[in-house]
Coordinates of C-alpha atoms in Angstrom, one line a residue:
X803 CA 30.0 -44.8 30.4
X804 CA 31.3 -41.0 30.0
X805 CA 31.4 -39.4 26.7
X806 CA 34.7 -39.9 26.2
X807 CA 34.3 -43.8 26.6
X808 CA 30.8 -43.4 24.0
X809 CA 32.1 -40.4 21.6
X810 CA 29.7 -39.4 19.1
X811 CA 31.4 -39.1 15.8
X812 CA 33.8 -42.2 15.3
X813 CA 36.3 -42.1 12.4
X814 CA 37.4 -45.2 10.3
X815 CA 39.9 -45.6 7.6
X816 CA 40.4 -49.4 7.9
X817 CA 39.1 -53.0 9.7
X818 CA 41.9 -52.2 12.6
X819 CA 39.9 -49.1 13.3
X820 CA 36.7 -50.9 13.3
X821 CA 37.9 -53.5 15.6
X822 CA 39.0 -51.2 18.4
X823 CA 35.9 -49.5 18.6
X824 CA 32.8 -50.3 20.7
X825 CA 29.7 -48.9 18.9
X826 CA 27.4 -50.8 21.2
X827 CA 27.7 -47.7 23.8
X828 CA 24.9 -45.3 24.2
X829 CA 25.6 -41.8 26.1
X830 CA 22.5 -39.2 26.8
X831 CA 24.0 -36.4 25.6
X832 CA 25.4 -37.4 21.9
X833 CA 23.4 -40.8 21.7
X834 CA 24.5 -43.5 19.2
X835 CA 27.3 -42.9 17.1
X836 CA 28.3 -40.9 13.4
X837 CA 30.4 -43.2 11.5
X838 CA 32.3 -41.1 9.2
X839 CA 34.8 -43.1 6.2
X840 CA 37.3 -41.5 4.8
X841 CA 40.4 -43.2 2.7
X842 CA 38.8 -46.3 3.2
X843 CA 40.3 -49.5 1.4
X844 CA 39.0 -52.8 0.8
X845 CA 36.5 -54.8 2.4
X846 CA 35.1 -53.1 5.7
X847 CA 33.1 -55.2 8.2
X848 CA 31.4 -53.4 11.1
X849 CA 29.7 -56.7 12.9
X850 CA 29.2 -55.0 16.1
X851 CA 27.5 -52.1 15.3
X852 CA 24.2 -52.3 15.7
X853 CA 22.6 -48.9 16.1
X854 CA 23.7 -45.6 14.6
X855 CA 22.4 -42.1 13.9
X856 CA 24.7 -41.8 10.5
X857 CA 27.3 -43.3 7.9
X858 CA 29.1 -41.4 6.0
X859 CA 31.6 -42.4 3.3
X860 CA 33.7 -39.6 1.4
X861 CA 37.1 -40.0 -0.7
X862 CA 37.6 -43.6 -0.4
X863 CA 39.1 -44.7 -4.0
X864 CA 40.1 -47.8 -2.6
X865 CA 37.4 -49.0 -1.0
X866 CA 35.6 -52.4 -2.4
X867 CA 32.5 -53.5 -0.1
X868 CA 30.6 -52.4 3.1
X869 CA 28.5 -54.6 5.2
X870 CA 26.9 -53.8 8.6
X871 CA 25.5 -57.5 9.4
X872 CA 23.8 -56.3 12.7
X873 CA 22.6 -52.6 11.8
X874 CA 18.5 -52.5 12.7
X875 CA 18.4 -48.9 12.9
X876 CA 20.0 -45.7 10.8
X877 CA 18.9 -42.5 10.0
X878 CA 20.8 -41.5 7.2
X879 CA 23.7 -43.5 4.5
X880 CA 26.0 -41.3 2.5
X881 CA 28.7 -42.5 0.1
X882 CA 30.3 -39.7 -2.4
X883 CA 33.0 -40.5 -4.4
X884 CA 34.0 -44.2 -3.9
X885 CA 34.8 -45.3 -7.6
X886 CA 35.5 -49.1 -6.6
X887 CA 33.0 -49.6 -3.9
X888 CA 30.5 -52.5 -5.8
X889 CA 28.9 -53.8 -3.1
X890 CA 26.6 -52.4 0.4
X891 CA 24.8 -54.7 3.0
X892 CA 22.5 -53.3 5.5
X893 CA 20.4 -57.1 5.7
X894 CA 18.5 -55.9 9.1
X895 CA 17.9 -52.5 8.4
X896 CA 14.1 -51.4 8.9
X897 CA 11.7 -48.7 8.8
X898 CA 10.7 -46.5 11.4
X899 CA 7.2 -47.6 10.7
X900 CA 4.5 -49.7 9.3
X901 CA 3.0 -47.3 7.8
X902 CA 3.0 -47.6 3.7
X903 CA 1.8 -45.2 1.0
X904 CA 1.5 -41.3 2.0
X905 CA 2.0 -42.5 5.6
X906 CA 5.0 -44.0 5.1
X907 CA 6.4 -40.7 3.4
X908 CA 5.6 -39.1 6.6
X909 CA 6.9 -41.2 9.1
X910 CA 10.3 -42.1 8.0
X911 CA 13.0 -40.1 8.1
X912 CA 15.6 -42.1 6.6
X913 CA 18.2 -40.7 4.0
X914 CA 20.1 -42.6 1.3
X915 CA 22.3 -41.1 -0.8
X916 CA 25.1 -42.5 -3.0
X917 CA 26.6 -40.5 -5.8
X918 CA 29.8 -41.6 -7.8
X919 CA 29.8 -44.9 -7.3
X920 CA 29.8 -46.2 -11.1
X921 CA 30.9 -50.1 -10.0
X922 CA 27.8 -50.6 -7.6
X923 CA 26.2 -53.5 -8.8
X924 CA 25.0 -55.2 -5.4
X925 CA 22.9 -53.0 -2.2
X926 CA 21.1 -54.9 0.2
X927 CA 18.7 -52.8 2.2
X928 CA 16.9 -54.9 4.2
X929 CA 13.1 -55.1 5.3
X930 CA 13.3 -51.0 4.4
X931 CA 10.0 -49.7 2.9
X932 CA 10.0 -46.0 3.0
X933 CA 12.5 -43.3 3.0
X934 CA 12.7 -39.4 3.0
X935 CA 14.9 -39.4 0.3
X936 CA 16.7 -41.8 -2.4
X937 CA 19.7 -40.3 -4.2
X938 CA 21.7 -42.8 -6.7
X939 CA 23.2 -40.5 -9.3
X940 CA 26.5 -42.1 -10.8
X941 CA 25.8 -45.4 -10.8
X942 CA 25.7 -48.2 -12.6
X943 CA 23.2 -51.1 -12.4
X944 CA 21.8 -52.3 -8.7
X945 CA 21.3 -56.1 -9.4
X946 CA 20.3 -57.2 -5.8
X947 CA 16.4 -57.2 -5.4
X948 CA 16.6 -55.9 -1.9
X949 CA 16.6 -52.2 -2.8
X950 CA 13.1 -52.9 -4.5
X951 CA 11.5 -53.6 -1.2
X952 CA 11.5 -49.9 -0.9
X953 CA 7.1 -48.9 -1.5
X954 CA 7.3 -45.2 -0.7
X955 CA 9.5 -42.4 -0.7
X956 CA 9.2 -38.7 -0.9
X957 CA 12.0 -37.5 -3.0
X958 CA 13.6 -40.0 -5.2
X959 CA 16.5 -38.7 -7.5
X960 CA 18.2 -41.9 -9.7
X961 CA 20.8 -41.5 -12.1
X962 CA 21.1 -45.1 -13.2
X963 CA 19.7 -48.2 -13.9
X964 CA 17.2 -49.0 -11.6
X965 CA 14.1 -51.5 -10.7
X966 CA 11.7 -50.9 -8.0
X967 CA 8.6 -53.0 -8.7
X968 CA 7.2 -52.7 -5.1
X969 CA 6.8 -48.8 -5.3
X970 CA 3.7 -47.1 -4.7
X971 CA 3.8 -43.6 -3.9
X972 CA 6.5 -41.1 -4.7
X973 CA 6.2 -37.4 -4.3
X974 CA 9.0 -36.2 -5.9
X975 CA 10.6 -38.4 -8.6
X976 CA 13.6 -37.1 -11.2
X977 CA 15.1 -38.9 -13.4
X978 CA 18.7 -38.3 -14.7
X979 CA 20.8 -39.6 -17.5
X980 CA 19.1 -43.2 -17.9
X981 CA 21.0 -43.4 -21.1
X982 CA 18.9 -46.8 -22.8
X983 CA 17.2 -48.1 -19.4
X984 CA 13.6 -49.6 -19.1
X985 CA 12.5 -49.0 -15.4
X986 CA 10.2 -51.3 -13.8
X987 CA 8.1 -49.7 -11.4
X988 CA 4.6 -51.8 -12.0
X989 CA 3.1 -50.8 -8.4
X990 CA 3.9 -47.1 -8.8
X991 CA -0.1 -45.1 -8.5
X992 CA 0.7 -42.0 -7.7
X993 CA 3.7 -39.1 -8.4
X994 CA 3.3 -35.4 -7.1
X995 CA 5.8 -34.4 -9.2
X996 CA 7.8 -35.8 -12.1
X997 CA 10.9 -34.4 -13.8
X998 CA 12.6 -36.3 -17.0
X999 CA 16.3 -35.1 -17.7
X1000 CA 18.2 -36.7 -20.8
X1001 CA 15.6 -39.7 -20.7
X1002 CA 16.5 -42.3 -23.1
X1003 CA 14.2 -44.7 -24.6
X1004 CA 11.3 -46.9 -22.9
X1005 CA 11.9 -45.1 -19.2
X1006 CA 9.0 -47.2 -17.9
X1007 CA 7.4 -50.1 -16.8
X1008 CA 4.6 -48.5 -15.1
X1009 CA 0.8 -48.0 -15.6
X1010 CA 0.4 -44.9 -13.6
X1011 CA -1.7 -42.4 -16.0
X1012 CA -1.4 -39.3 -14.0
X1013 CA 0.9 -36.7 -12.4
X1014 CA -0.7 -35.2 -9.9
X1015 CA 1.6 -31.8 -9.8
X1016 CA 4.2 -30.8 -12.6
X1017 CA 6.2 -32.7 -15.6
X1018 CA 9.1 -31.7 -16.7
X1019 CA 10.6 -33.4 -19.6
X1020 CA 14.1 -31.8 -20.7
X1021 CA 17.6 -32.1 -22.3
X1022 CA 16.8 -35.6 -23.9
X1023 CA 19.2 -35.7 -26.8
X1024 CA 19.3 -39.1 -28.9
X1025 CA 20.7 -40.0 -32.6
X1026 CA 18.2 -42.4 -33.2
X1027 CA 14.8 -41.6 -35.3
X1028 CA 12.1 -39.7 -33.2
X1029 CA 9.6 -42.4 -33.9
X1030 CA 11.8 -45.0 -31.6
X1031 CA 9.5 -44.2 -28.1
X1032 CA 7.2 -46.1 -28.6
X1033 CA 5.0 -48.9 -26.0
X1034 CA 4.0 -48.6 -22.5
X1035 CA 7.4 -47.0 -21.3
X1036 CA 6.9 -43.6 -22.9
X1037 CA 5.5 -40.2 -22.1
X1038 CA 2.7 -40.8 -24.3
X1039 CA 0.3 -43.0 -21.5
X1040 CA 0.3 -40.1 -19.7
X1041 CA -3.4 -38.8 -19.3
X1042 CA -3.1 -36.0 -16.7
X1043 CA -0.9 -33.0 -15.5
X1044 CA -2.6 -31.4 -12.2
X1045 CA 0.3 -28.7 -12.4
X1046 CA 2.5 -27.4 -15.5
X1047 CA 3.8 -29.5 -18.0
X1048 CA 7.3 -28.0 -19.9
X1049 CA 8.8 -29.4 -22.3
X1050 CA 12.6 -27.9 -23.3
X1051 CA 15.9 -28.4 -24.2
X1052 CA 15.3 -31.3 -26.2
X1053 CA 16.8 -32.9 -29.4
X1054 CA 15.7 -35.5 -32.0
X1055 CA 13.0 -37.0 -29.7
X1056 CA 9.3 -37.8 -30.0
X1057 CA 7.8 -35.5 -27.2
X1058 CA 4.6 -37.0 -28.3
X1059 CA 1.7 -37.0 -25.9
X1060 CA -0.8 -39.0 -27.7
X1061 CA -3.4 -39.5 -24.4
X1062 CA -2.9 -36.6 -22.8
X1063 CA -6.1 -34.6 -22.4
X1064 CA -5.4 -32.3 -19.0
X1065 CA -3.2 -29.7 -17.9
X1066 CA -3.8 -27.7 -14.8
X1067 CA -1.7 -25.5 -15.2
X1068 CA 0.2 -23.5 -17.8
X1069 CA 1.8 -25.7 -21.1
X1070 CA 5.2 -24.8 -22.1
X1071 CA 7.5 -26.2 -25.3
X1072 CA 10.3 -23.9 -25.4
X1073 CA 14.0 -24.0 -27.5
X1074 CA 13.5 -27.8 -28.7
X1075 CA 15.4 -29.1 -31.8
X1076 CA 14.5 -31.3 -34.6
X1077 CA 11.6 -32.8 -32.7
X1078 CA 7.9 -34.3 -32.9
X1079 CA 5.0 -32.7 -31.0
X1080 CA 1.5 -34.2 -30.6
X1081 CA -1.6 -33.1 -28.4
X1082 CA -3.8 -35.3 -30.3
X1083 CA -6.7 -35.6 -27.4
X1084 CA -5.9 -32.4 -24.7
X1085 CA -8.7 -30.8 -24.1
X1086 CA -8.2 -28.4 -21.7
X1087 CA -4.7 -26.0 -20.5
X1088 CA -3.9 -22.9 -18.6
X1089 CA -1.7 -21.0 -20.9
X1090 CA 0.2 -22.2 -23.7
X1091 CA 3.2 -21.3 -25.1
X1092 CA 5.3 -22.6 -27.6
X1093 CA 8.5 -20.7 -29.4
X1094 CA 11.8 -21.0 -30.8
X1095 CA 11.7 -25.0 -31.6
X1096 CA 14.1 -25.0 -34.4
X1097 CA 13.0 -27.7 -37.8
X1098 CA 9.7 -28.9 -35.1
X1099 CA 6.4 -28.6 -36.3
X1100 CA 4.2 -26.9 -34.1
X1101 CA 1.2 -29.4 -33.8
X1102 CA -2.1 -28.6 -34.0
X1103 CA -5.3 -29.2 -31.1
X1104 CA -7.9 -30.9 -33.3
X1105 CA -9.7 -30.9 -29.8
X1106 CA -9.0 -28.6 -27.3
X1107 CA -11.5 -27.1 -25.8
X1108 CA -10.2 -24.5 -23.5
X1109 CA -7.7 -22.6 -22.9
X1110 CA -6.3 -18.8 -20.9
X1111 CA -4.0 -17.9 -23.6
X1112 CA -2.3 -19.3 -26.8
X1113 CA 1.0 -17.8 -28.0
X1114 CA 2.7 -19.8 -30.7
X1115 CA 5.9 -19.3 -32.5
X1116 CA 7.9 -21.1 -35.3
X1117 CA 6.4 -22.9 -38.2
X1118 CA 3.0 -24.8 -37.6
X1119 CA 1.5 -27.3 -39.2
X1120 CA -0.9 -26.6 -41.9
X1121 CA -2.0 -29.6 -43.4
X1122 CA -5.3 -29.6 -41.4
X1123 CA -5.8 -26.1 -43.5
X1124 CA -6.3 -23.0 -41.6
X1125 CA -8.0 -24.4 -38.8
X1126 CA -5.6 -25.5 -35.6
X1127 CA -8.3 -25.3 -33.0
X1128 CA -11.0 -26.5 -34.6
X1129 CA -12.8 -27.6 -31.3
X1130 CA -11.8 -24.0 -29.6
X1131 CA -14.8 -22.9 -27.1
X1132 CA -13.3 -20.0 -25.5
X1133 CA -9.6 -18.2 -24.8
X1134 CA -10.6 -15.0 -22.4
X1135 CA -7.0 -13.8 -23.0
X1136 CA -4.8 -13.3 -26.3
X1137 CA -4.1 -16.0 -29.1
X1138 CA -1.0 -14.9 -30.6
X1139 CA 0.1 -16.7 -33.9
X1140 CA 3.4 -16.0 -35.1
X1141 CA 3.9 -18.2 -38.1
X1142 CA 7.6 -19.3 -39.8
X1143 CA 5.7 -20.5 -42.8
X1144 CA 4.2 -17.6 -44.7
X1145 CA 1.4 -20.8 -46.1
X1146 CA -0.1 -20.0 -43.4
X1147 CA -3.5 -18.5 -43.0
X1148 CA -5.5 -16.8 -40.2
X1149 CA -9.1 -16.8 -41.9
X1150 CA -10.4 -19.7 -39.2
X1151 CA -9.0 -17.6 -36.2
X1152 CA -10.6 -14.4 -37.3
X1153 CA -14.4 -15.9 -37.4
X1154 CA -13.6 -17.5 -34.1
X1155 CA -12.3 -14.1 -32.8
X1156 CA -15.4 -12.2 -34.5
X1157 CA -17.7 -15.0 -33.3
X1158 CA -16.1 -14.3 -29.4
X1159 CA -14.4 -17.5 -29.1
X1160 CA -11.4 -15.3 -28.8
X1161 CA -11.2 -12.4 -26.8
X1162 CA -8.0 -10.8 -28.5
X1163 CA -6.1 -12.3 -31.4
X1164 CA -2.8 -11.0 -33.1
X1165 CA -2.1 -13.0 -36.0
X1166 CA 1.1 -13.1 -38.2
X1167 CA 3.0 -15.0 -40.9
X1168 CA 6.6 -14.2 -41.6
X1169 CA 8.9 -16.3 -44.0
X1170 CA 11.3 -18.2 -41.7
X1171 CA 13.0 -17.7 -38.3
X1172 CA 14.5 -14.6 -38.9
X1173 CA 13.2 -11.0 -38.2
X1174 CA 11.6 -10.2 -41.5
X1175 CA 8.2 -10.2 -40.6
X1176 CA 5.1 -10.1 -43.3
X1177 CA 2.1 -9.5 -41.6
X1178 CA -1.4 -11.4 -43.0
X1179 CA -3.9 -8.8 -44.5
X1180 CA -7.2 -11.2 -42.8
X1181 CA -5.4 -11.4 -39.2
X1182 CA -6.1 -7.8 -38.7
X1183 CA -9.5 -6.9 -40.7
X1184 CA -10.4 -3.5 -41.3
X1185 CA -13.8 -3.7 -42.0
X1186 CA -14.9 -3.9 -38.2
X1187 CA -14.3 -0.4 -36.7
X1188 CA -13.2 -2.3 -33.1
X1189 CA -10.2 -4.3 -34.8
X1190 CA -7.6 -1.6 -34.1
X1191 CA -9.1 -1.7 -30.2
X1192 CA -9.1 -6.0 -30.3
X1193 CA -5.3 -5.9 -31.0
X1194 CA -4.5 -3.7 -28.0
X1195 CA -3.2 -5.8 -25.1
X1196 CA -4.1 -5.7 -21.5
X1197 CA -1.6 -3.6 -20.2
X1198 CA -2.3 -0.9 -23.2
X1199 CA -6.3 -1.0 -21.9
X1200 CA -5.1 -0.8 -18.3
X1201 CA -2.5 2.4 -19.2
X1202 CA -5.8 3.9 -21.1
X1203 CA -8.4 3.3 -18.3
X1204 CA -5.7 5.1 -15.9
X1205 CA -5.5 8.0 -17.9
X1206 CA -9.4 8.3 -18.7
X1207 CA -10.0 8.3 -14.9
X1208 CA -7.4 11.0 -14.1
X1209 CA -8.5 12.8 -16.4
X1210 CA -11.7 12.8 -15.1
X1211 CA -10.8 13.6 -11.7
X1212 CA -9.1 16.7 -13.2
X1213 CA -12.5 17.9 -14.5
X1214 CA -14.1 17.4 -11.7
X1215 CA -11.6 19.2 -9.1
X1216 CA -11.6 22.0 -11.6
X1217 CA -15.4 22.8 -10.9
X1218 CA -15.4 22.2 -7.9
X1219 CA -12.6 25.4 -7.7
X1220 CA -14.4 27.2 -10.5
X1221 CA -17.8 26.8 -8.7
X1222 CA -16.1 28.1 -5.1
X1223 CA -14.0 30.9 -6.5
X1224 CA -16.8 32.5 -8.5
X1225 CA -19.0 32.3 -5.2
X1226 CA -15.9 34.2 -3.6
X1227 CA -16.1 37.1 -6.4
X1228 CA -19.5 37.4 -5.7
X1229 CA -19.4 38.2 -2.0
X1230 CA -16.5 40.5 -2.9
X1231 CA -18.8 42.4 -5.4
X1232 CA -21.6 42.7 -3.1
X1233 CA -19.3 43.8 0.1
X1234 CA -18.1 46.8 -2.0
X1235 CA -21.8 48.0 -3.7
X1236 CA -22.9 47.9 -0.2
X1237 CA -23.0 51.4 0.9
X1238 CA -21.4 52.8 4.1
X1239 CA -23.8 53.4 7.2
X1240 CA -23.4 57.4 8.1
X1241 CA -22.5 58.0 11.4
X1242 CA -24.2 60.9 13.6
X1243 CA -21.4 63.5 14.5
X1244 CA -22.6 66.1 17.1
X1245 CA -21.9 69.4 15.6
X1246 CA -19.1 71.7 17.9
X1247 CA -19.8 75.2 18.2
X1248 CA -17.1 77.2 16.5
X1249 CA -14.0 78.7 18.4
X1250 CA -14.6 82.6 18.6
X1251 CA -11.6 83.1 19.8
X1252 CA -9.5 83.4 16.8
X1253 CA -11.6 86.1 15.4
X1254 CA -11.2 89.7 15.5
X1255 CA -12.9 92.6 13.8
X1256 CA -11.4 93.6 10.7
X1257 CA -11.8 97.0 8.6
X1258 CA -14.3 96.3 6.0
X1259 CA -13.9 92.7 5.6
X1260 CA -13.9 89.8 7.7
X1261 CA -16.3 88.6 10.5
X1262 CA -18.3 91.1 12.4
X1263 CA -18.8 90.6 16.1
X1264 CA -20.4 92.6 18.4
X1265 CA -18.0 95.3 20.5
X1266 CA -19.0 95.7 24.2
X1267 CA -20.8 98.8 24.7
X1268 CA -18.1 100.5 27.2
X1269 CA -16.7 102.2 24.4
X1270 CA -19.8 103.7 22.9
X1271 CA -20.6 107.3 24.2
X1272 CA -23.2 110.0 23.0
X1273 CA -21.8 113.2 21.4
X1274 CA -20.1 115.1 23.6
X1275 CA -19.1 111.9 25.8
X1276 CA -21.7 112.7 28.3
X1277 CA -23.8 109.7 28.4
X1278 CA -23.3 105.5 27.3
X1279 CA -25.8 104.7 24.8
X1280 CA -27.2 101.6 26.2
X1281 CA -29.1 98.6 24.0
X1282 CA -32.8 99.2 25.5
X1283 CA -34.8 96.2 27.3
X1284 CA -36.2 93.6 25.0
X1285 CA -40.2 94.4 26.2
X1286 CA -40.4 96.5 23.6
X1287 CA -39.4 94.5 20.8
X1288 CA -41.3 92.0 18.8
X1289 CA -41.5 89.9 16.0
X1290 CA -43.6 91.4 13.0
X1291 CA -45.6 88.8 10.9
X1292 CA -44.2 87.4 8.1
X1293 CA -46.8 85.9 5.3
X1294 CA -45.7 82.4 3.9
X1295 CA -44.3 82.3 0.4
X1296 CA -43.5 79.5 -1.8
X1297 CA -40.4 78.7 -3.4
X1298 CA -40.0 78.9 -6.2
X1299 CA -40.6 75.3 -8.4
X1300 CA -37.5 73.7 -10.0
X1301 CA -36.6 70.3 -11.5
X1302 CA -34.6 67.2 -10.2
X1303 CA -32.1 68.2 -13.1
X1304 CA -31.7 71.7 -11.9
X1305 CA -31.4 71.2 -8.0
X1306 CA -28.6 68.5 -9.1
X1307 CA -26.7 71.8 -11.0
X1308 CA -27.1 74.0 -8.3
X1309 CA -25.6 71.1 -5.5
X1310 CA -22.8 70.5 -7.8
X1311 CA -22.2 74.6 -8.1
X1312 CA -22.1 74.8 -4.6
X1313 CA -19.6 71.7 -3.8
X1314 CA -17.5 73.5 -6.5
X1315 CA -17.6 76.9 -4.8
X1316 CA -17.5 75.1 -1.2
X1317 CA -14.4 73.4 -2.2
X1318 CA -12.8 76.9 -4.0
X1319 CA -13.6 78.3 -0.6
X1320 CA -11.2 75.8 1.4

């Protein structure tokens, strides 16, 4: 067939439209058909379809039942906003697999979702087991056991009243407005991750005791007397929390976690109203933080162990006297205690801080849950000289190990260029002391020819004899030969002595006369 005798999206808004449609066609290009409802009324009957990649059903006030008598195999079932739809059939409807548990999870890849359908009361799914994802928010009570065939899923939001006693494994289950259901989910061993919003009372049937990633328990808001909860249903058989546990947003509730004794991860119970808290048995936690939980009683930890941090806020219980972690081992970061009741008394928390239980402790009282603070004389004890330094937090050490090691690597670069520029002033010093090397000037005879004999003064030289005549002008005296001239002896005297002072006088007398001359 061509694609326009097998299209791929197929639109119905009644039984004619279903009846003039072939969905038994397959095409290669857009495979098995999309189904898509929209102002659908009454009772739709689709008897000859028997394979599809999608339904989906939107706007349809008017529409009462759906049943797909044939349908083996579907990849995803969506109905939003279908206020009279109370009934869906899907009897032949299977899994992609055989696989069950975590298996399961990963080999199906079917989607149902149905939101805004509050007259369901019937659903028939078939021999389905697993399913990527279950969505029934706005709904009322499913009453057909089919939909409990279902053992495995890996997201799972419900938003009604609803029983699956066959489930095993859920990765991601949440919760939403059961108002005053009781859940029976017997087989269920193991949830990754489990969020509780606006539970009511007794949300299981279950004996699963622990949560293998988060719980979140939030906005549960109930008139009746916190001390309702109570049997297996409740948070409190809840033994372990691999991931964080937070608790918020809650009002007039027990949030009461009697067997509780591990969190993985960080334990948070925030902006909580008139509510009861209990840790009775926890033993070990990340971090843990509890503040602004208005007329609640922060619990004590009669036996926890360990724990990264403690930072409590609001007004804590004091009738097991001063001493809220009695069974405290070690805290490597900060216990911060900031007490609404001013009854309150840090003595136990110091010794365990002086004692190294605790690495840093701030401790406070104030009077209520307003800003006027009154601050505990024993928290802060002045008779060890490193209390002032305990108080400081982390980030004040970090900001004062920073500045230590700059300023040490000032110091350092400063003698370093101390050390080199003195060496420099040296070498200048000595390059000017050092005296200059005289250099050996030939000495030039001196020029004649500007001198000339002068009456009386002057320089003398020698006239030439041409102009020399005996009296009379008869003859030229002549200068005789030089045989008959000779050196007459001379007999050695010595000078006379003088001192180093007095030659040093006489040199100066003649560089002053010498320099008078020029």
């Amino acid at each position: 067939m061509s694609t326009s005798e097998c299209p791929g999206t197929v639109y119905i808004a009644s039984q004619t439209d279903i009846n003039n449609t072939n969905f038994s066609c397959y095409d290669s290009q857009v495979g098995w058909p999309r189904v898509y409802i929209s102002n659908g009324t009454g009772n739709l009957d689709f008897e000859h379809f028997p394979v599809g990649q999608g339904v989906y059903v939107q706007d349809s006030p008017e529409l009462e039942s759906l049943s797909f008598p044939i349908l083996s195999t579907l990849r995803e079932f969506l109905v939003i906003d279908a206020p009279s739809l109370t009934s869906i059939s899907l009897p032949n409807l299977t899994s992609s697999g055989s696989s069950t548990g975590n298996h399961a999870i990963n080999a199906s890849s079917f989607l149902l979702e149905i939101t805004t359908a509050p007259k369901l009361r019937n659903m028939n799914l078939g021999g389905l087991t697993s399913a990527r994802s279950v969505v029934l928010v706005d709904t009322d009570s499913v009453q057909s056991a089919f939909i409990g065939n279902i053992t495995a899923a890996y997201n799972m939001t419900l938003g009604g009243c609803f029983d699956f006693p066959k489930l095993e494994v859920v990765r991601s289950l949440h919760i939403l407005n059961p108002g005053l259901c009781s859940y029976v989910m017997s087989s269920l061993t193991s949830v990754e991750d489990l969020r509780l919003t606006s539970p009511g009372f007794r949300w299981f049937e279950t004996t699963f005791q622990a949560i293998n990633g988060s719980l979140i328990v939030e906005s549960s808001d109930s008139t009746q007397p916190p001390d309702f909860i109570d049997g297996p249903g409740d948070i409190t058989h809840f033994s372990t929390v691999g991931s964080h546990l937070n608790v918020t947003n809650n009002t007039s509730v027990a949030l009461e976690f009697t067997q509780l004794t591990k969190v993985g991860g960080n334990l948070s119970v925030s902006n909580n109203m008139n509510c009861s808290l209990a840790f009775n048995q926890l033993l070990s936690v990340g971090a843990i933080s509890m503040e602004n939980n208005v007329d609640s009683t922060l619990p004590w930890f009669p036996y926890l162990q360990r724990a990264d941090s403690i930072y409590l806020r609001g007004y804590i219980d004091t009738s097991p006297g001063p001493n809220i972690f009695p069974a405290l081992t070690i805290v490597p970061g900060t216990v911060s205690i900031e007490a609404w009741n001013n009854d309150f008394n840090c003595s136990r928390l110091v010794e365990q801080w002086r004692d190294g239980t605790i690495h840093h402790l701030v401790c406070n009282g104030t009077d209520n849950a307003t800003d006027t603070t009154t601050t505990i004389p024993s928290a802060i004890p002045t008779s060890s000289p490193d209390t002032s330094s305990s108080t400081l937090s982390p980030g004040a050490w970090a900001g004062i190990g920073i500045s230590v090691g700059l300023v040490v690597i000032a110091l350092v670069f400063g003698a370093v260029w101390f050390i080199r520029q003195n060496e420099r002033w040296k070498m200048d010093l000595l390059e000017r002391l050092e005296p200059q090397p005289q250099q050996d000037v030939e000495p030039k005879p001196p020029d004649t020819s500007i001198l000339r004999e002068v009456d009386g003064t002057g320089t003398i030289r020698e006239i030439s004899d041409d102009h020399l005549r005996e009296a009379g002008g008869q003859a030229i005296i002549s200068e005789r030969p030089d045989n008959h001239i000779c050196e007459l002896p001379v007999p050695l005297a010595e000078l006379p002595a003088i001192s180093y002072q007095e030659r040093n006088v006489q040199a100066q007398d003649k560089r002053y006369w010498v320099g008078v001359a020029r």
